[in-house]
Coordinates of C-alpha atoms in Angstrom, one line a residue:
X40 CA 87.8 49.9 -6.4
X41 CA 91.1 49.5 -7.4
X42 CA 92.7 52.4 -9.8
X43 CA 93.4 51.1 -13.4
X44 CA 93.3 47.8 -12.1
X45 CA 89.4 46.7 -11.3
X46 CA 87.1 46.1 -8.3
X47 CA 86.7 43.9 -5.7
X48 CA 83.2 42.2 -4.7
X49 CA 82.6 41.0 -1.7
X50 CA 79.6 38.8 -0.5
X51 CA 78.7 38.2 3.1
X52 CA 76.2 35.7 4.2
X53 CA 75.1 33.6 7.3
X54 CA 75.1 30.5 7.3
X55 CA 71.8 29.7 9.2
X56 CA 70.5 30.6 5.4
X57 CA 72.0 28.7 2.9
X58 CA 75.0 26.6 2.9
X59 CA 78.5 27.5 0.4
X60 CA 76.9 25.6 -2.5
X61 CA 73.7 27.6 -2.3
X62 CA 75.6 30.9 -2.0
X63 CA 77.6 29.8 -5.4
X64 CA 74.4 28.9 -7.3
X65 CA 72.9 32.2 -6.2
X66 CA 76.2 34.2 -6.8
X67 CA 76.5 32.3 -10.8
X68 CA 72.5 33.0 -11.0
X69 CA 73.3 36.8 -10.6
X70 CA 76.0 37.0 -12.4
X71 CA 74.2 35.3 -15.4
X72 CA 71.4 37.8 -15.5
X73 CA 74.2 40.8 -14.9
X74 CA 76.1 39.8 -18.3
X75 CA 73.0 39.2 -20.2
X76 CA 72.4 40.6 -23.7
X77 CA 69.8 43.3 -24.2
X78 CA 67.0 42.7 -26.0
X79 CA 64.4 40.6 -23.7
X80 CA 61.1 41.4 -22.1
X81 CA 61.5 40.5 -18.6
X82 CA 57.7 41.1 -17.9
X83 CA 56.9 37.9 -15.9
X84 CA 59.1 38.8 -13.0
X85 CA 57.2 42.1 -12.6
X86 CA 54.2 40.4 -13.0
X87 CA 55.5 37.8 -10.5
X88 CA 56.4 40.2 -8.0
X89 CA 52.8 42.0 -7.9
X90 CA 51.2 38.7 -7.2
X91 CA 53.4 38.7 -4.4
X92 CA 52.2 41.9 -3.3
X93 CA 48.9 41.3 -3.9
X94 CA 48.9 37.7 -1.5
X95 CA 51.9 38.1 0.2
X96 CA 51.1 34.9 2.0
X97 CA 52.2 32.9 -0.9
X98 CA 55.3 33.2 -1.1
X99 CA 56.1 29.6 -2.3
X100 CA 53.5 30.7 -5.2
X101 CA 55.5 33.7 -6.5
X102 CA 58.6 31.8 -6.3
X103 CA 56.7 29.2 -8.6
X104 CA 56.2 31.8 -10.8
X105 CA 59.8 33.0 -11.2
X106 CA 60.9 29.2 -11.6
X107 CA 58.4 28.6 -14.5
X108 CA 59.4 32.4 -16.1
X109 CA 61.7 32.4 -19.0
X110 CA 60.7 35.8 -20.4
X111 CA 62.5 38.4 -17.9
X112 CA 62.0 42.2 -18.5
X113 CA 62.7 45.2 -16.4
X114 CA 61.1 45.0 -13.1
X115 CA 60.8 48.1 -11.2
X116 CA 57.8 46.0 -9.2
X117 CA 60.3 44.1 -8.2
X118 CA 63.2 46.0 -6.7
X119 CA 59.6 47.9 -5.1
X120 CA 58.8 44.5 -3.1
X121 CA 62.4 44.1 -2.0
X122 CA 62.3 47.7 -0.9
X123 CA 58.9 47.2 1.7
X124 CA 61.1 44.0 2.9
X125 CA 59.9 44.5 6.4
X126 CA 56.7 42.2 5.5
X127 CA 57.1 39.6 7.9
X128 CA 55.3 37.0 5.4
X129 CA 58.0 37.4 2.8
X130 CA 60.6 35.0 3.4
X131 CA 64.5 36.1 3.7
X132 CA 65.5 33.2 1.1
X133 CA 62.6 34.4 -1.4
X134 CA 64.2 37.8 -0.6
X135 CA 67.6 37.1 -1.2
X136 CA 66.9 35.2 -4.7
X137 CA 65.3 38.3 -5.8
X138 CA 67.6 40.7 -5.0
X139 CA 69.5 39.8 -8.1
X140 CA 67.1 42.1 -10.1
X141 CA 68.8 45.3 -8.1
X142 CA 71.8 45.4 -11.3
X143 CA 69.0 44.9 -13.6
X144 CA 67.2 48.2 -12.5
X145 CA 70.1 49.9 -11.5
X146 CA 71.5 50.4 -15.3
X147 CA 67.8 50.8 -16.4
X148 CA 68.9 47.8 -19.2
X149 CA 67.0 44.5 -19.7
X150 CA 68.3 41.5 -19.5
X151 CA 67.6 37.9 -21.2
X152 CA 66.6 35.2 -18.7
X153 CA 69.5 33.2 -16.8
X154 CA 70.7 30.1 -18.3
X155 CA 70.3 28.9 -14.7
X156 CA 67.7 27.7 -12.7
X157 CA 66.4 30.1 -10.3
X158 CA 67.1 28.8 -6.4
X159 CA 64.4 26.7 -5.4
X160 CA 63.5 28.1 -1.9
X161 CA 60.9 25.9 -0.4
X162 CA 61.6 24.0 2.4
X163 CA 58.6 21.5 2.0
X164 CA 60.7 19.0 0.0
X165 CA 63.0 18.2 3.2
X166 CA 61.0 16.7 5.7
X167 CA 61.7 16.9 9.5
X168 CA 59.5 14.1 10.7
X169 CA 62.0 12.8 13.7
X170 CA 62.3 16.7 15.3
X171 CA 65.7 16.7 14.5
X172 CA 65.4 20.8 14.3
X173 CA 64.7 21.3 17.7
X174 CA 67.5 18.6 19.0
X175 CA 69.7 21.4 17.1
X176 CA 68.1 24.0 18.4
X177 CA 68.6 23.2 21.9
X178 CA 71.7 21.6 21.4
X179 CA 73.3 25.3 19.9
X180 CA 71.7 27.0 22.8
X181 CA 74.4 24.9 25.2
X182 CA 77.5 25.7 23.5
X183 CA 78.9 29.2 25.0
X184 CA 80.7 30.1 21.7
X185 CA 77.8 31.0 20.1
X186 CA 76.2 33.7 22.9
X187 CA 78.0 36.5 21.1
X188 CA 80.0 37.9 18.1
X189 CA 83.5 36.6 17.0
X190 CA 86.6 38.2 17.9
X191 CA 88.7 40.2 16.1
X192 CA 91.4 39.3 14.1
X193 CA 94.5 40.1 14.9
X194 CA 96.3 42.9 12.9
X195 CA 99.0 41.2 11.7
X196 CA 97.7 38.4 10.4
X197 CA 97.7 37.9 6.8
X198 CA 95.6 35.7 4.2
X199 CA 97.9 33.9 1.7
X200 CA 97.2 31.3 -1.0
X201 CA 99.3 28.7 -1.8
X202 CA 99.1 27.4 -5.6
X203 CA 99.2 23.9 -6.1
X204 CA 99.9 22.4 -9.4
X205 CA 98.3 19.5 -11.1
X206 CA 101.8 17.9 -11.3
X207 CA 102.7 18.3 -7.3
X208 CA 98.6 17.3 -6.3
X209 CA 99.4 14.0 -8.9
X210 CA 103.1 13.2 -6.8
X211 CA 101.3 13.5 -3.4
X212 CA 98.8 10.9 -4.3
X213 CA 101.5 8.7 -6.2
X214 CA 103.2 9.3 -2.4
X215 CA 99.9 7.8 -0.6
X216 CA 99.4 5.1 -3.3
X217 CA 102.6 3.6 -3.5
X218 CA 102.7 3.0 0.4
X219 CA 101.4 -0.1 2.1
X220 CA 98.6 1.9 3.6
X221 CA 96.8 2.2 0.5
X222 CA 96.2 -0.9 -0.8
X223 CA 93.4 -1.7 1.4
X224 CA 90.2 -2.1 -0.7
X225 CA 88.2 0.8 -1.7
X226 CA 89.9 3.8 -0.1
X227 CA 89.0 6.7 -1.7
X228 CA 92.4 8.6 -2.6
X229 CA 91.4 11.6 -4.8
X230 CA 93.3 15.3 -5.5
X231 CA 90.9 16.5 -2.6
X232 CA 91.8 13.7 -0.1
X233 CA 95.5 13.9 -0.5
X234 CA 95.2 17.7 -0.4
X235 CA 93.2 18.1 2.8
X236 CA 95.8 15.0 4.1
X237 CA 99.0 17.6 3.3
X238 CA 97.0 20.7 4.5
X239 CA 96.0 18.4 7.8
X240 CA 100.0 17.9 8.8
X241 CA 101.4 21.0 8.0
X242 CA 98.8 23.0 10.3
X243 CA 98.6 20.7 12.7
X244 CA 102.6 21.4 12.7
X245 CA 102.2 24.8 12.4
X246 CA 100.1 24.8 15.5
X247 CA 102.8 23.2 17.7
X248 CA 105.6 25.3 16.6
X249 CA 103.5 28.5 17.9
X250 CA 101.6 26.5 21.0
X251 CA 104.3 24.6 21.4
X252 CA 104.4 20.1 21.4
X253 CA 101.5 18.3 22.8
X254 CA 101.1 14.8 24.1
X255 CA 101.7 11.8 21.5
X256 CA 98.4 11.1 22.6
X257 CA 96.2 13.9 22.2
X258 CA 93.6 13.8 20.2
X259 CA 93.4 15.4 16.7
X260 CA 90.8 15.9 14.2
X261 CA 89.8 16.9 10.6
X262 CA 86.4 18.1 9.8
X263 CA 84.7 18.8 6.4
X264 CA 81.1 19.5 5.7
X265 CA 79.7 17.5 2.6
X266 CA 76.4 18.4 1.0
X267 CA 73.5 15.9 0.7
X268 CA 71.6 16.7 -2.2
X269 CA 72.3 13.8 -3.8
X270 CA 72.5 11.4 -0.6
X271 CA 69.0 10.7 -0.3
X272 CA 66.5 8.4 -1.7
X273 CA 64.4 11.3 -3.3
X274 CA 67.0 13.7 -4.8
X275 CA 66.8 16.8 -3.3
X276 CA 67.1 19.5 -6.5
X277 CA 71.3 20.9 -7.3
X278 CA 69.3 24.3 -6.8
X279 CA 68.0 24.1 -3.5
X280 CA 68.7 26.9 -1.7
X281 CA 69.2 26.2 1.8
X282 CA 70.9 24.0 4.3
X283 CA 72.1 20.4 3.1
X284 CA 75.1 19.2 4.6
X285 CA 76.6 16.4 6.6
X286 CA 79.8 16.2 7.5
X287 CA 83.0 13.8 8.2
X288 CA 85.2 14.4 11.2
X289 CA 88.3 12.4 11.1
X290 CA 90.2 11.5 13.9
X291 CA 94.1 10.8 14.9
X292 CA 96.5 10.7 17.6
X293 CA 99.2 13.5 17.6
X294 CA 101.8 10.6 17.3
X295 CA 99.8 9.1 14.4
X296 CA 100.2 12.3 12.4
X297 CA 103.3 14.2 13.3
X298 CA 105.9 11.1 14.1
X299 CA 107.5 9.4 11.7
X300 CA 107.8 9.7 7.6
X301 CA 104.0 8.6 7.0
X302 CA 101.7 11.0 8.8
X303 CA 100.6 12.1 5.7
X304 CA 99.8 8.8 3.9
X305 CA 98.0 8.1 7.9
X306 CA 95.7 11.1 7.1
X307 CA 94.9 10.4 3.4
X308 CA 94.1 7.1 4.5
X309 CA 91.5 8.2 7.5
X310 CA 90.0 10.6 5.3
X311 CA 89.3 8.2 2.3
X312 CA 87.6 5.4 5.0
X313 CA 85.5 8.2 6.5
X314 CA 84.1 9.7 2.6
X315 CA 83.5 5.5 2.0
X316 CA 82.1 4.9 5.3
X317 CA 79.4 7.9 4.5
X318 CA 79.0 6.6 1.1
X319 CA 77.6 3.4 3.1
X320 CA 76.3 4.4 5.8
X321 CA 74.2 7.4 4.4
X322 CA 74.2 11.1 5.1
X323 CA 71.7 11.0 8.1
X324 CA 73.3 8.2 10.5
X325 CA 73.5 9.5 14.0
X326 CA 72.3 13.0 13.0
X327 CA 70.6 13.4 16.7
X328 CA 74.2 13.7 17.8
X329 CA 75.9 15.6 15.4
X330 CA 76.4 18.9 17.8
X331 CA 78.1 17.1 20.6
X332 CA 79.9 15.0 18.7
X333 CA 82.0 18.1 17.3
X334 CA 81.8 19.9 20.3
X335 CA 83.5 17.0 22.1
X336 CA 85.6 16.8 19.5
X337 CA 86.9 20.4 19.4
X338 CA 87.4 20.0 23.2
X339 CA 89.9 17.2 22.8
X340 CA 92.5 18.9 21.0
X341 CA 92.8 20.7 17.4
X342 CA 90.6 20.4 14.6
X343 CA 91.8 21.6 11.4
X344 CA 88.7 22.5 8.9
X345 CA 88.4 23.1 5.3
X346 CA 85.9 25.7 4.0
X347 CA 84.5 26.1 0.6
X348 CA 85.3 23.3 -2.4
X349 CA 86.6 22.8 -5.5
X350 CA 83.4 21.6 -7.0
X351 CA 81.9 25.2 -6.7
X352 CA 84.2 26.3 -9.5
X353 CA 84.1 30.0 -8.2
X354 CA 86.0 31.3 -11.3
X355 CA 83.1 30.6 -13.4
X356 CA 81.4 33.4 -11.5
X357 CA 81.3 35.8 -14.5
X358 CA 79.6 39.3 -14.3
X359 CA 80.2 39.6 -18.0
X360 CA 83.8 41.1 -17.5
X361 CA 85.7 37.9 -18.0
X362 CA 86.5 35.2 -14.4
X363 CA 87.7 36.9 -11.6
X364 CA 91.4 37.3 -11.6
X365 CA 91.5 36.1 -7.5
X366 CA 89.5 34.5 -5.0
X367 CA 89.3 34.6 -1.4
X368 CA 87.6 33.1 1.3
X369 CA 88.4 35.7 4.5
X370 CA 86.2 34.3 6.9
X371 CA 89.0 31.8 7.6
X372 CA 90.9 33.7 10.4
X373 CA 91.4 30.8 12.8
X374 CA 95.4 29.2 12.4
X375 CA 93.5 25.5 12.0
X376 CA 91.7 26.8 8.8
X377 CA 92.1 26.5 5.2
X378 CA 89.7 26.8 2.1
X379 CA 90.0 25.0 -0.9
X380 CA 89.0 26.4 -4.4
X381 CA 90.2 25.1 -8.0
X382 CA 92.8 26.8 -9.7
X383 CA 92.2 29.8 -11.8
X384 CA 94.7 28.8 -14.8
X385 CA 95.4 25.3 -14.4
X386 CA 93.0 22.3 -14.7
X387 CA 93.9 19.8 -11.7
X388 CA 95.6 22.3 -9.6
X389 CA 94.1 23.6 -6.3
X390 CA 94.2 27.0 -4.5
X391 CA 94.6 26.7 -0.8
X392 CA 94.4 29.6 1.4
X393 CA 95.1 30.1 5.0
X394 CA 95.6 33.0 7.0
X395 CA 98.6 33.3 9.6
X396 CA 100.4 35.6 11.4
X397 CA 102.8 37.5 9.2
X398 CA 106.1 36.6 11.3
X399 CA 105.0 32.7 10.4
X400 CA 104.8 33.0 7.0
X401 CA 108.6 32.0 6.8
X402 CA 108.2 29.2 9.4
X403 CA 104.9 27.8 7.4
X404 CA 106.3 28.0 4.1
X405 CA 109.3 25.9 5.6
X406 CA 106.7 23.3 6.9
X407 CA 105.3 23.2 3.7
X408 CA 108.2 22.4 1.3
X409 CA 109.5 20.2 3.8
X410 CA 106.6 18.0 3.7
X411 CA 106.4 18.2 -0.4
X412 CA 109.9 17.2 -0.2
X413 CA 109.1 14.0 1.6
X414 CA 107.5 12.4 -1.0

């Protein structure tokens, strides 16, 4: 709580659930009921939640029910299920889809039904028929990093997010167009390519002047996760609530990025191939070495990720009290990080945030403009 100034919410969640465009879905789906009008019976929930109760080994059936349900009332039956949680039959998806009743039953007000769809939990529609699960499984098992919890971050780092206006976005790609690199066929310069392209040098930069200069030959790389849903031959529903992700890792020599007055329109170029060459090649190709392919890849040198995406339009998360005046993705603490949202007052701009150590600020900021100034 902030005095005569408003809250702040903050969601946690683990990634082994549900991936970032499952967590917005679920996040908008809550925030939909929460801002509601009164006046609706919500009795199908309820009723929903005692057939649950009743044979709590189908759970795929209850959630059915909730799907099909577009008369919502109070449902004190419900927040009961979620409270006797420890069923092992109920799944934590199933779960966690529910527990959006909770502001419902707190304020003892019903609520019309969510314009939304309710996340659709079942895992049945994604089928696993080359044991690609266990490949993971045992793959994850190898890597050290993920035997125990992360480590702290440090206290004086700081998150900061850096506004970027339609107008500087649209001279950055007129920068990548107008360069010989470009006009190969087909390469997919967009606001988020030439973004991620900027974001890609100035850390990378960044990096060295705290780690000091590597080799011109080292290896660098840039790595996005990109959901699937609509990669495959049978669409896989915008609602799923799960897992669904591929992902493009780009890579570049230190000399390729950082050398010269181009590393920029280099980076915007690689990252446009790789989005094409998964447009062709499908989501799926090679997925039985996915794990050590990044694992190899963060052992070469640095990778700089981006986290979240514009496309999940987190400022339409409305609880009824207007968008949210600020958001920020904290989970970024590493210096090769950044997340990406849409601006909150600007159509075409781009919030970038990126935590740093608070004596770098000055020497990041001085990257930054530099770069901007190039083009």
């Amino acid at each position: 709580m902030f005095a005569n100034s408003g809250l702040s919410v903050g969601v946690t969640s683990n990634h082994v659930a549900a991936d970032g465009r499952s967590m917005n879905h679920f996040m908008k789906f809550w925030t939909s009921i929460h801002k509601s009008p009164q006046g609706e019976d919500l009795t199908s929930m309820s009723r929903a939640a005692s057939y649950q109760a009743q044979e709590p080994n189908k759970g795929h059936n209850y959630a059915k029910l909730l799907e099909d349900s577009r008369d919502f009332s109070t449902i004190p039956a419900l927040v009961k299920l979620l409270e006797v949680s420890s069923n092992p039959t109920l799944s934590t998806p199933s779960l966690i889809c529910l527990s959006a009743a909770r502001v419902c039953c707190a304020n003892s007000k019903p609520v019309t039904s969510s314009s939304l769809p309710l996340p659709y939990c079942s895992k049945d529609i994604i089928k696993d028929s080359d044991g690609i699960s266990s490949i993971f499984l045992k793959d994850l098992q190898s890597i050290e990093e993920y035997s125990g919890p992360t480590g702290e971050v440090p206290d004086d780092d700081v998150l900061i997010t850096l506004v970027s206006k339609r107008a500087k976005i649209e001279k950055l790609k007129h920068c990548v167009k107008s360069q010989n690199y470009s006009k190969q066929a087909n390469i997919h310069i967009s606001s988020f390519t030439v973004t991620c392209a900027f974001m890609w040098v100035n850390l990378m930069k960044l990096h060295e002047k705290i780690n000091g200069t590597l080799d011109d030959d080292v290896g660098f790389h840039f790595f996005v996760a990109v959901d699937c849903r609509e990669r495959f031959l049978s669409k896989i529903p915008a609602n799923y609530f799960g897992n669904c992700l591929t992902y493009i890792l780009v890579p570049a020599k230190r000399r390729e990025l950082l050398m010269g007055e181009s590393g920029i329109v280099y980076a915007a170029k690689a990252i446009g191939r790789k989005i094409n060459e998964l447009d062709n090649i499908g989501a799926l190709k090679g997925v039985e070495n996915w794990i050590p392919n990044i694992t190899e890849a963060f052992k070469r040198g640095p990778v700089v990720v981006v986290a979240s995406s514009p496309k999940f339009q987190v400022y339409n998360t409305d609880f009824g009290w207007g968008k949210p005046k600020k958001f920020d993705m904290v989970h970024i603490a590493a210096h090769t990080c950044f997340s990406l949202s849409e601006s909150r007052d600007e159509d075409g701009g781009l919030d970038i945030g990126i935590i740093v150590g608070r004596d770098k600020i000055d020497i990041f900021n001085a990257i930054f403009e530099q770069q901007l100034n190039k083009c």
